[in-house]
Short mmCIF file of C-alpha atoms in Angstrom, two decimals:
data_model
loop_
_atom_site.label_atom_id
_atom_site.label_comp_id
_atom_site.label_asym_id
_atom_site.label_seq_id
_atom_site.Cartn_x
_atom_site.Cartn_y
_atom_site.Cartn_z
CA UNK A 214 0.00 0.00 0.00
CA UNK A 215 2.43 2.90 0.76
CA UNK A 216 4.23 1.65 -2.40
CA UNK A 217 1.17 2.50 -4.38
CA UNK A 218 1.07 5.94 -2.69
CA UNK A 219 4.97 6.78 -2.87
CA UNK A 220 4.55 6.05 -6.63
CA UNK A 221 1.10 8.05 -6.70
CA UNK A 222 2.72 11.10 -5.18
CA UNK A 223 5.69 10.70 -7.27
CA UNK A 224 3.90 10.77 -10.33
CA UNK A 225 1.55 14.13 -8.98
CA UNK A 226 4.55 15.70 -7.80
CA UNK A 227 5.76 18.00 -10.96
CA UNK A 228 8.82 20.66 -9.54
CA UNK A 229 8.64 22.87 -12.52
CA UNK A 230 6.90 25.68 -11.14
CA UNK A 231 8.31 28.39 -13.66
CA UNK A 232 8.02 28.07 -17.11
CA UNK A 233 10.99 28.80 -18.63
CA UNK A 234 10.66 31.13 -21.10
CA UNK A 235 11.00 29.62 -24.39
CA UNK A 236 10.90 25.69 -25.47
CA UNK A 237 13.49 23.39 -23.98
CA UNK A 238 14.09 22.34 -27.76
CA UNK A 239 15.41 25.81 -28.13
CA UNK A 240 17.09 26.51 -24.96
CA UNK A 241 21.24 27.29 -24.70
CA UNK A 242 22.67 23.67 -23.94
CA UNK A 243 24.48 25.34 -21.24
CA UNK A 244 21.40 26.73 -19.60
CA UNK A 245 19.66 23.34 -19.93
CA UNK A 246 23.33 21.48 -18.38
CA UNK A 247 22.55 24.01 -15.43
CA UNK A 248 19.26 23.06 -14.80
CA UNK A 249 20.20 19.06 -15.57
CA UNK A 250 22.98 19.22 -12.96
CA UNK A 251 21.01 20.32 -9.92
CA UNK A 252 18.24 17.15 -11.55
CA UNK A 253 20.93 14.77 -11.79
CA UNK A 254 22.38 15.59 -8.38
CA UNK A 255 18.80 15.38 -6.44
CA UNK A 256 18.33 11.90 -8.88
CA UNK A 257 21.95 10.66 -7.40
CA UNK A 258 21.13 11.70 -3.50
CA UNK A 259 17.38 10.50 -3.79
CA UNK A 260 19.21 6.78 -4.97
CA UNK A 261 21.36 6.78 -1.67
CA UNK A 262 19.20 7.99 0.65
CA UNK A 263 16.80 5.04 -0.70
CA UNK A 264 19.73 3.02 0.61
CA UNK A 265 19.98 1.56 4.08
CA UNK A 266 22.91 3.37 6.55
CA UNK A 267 22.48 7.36 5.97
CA UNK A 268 25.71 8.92 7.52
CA UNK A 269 25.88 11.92 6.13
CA UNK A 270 29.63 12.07 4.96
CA UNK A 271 29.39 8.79 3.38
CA UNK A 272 26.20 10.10 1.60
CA UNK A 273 28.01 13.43 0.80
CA UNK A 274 31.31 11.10 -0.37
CA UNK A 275 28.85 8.35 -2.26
CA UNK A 276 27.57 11.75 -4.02
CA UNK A 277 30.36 13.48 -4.98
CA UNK A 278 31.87 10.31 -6.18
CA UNK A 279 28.83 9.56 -8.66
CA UNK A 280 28.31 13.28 -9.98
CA UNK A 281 32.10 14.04 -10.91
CA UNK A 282 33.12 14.58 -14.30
CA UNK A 283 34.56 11.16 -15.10
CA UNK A 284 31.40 9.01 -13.33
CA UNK A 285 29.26 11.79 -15.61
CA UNK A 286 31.52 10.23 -18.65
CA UNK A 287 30.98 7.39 -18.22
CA UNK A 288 27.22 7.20 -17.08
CA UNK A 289 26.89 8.78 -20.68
CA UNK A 290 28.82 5.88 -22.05
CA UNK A 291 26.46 3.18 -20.81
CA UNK A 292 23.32 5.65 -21.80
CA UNK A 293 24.52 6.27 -25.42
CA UNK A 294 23.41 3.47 -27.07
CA UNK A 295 19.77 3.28 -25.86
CA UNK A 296 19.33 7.43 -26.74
CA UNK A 297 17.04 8.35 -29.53
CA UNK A 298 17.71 10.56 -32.21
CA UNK A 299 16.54 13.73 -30.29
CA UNK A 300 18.61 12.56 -27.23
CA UNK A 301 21.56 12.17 -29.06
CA UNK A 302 21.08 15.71 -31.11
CA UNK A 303 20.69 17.25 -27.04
CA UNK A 304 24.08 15.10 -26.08
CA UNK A 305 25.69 16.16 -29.05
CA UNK A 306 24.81 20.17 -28.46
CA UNK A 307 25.67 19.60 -24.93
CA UNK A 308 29.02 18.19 -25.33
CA UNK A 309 29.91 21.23 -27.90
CA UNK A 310 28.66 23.88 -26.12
CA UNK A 311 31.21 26.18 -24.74
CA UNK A 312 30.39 26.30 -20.99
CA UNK A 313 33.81 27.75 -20.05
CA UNK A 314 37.16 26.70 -18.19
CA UNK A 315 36.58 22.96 -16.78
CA UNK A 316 37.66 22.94 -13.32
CA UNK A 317 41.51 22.28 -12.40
CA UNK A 318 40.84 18.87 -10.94
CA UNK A 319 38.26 18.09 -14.09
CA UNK A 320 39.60 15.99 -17.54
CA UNK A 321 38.37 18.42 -20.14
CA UNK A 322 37.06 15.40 -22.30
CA UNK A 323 35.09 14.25 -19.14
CA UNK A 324 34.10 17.88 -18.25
CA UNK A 325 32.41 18.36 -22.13
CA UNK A 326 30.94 14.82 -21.47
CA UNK A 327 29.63 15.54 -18.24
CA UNK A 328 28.19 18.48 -19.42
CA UNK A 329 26.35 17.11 -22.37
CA UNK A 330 24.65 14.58 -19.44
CA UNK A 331 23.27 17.24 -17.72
CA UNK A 332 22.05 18.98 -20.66
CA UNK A 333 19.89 15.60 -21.45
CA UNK A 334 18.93 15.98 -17.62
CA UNK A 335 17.79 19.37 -18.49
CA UNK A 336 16.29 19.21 -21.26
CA UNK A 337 14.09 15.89 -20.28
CA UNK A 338 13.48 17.98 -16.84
CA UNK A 339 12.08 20.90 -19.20
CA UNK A 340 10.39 18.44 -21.76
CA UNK A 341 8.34 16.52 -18.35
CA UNK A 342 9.88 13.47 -19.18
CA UNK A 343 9.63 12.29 -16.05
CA UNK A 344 9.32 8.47 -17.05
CA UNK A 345 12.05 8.92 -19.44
CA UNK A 346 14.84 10.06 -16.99
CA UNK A 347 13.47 7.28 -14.56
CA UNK A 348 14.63 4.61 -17.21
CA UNK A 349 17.43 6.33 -17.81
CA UNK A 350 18.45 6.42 -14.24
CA UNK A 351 18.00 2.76 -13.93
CA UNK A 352 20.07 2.23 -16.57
CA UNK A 353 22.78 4.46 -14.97
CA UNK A 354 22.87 2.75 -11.85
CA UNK A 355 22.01 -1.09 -13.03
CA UNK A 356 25.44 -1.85 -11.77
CA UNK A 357 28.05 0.21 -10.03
CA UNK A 358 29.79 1.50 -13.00
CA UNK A 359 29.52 4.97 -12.21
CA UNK A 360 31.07 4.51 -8.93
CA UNK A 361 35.12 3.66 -10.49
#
């Protein structure tokens, strides 16, 4: 029963409350890869905290571990092949968007990669494609991959 209503509230609960204004379709990768990195981080925390033993610094290490640069890379690895056309045309304008200096610790391959995740983050956020990022999610964490 409180399955049925976590699921039920899940599905009512919609967190766009302003309308950005124009079409996601249309938006500046880098302004979707903003809004896609706060969706992916919430995504990655929600996952832990679903997990038993919440001490915060391992939830905070767990976290910071899975939303780095190179676990972004290769998350978008294992999501590549199962993208559609549109997907892939978001990845791709992600990935060549110039969203400035990666940070000192970041691979700039991993940074443009991780970037082009978020954008697909954003722009399914935008798009209320809820159902779509959950099976992309589950792809993401089907193993640990994104953990190395």
């Amino acid at each position: 029963m409180i399955e049925n209503d976590n699921n039920f509230a899940a599905e009512s609960l919609d967190l766009l409350v302003h309308e950005p204004s124009k079409p996601a379709r249309l938006m500046n990768p880098v302004v979707l890869a903003y809004a896609g990195d706060a969706v992916y981080e919430l995504l990655i925390r929600q996952y832990l905290i679903s997990k038993p033993n919440h001490q915060s610094h391992d939830l905070h290490r767990e976290a910071t571990k899975r939303v780095s640069a190179k676990a972004q890379h290769v998350t978008l690895e294992r999501l590549a092949p199962l993208l559609t056309e549109e997907e892939a045309d978001i990845v791709r304008r992600g990935r060549n968007a110039k969203s400035g200096k990666p940070p000192k610790n970041a691979d700039p391959a991993d940074y443009r990669h991780a970037t082009a995740l978020e954008t697909l983050f954003g722009y399914l956020f935008y798009e209320r494609r809820g159902e779509r990022i959950r099976e992309l999610l589950a792809v993401a964490l089907d193993d640990e991959a994104t953990k190395n």
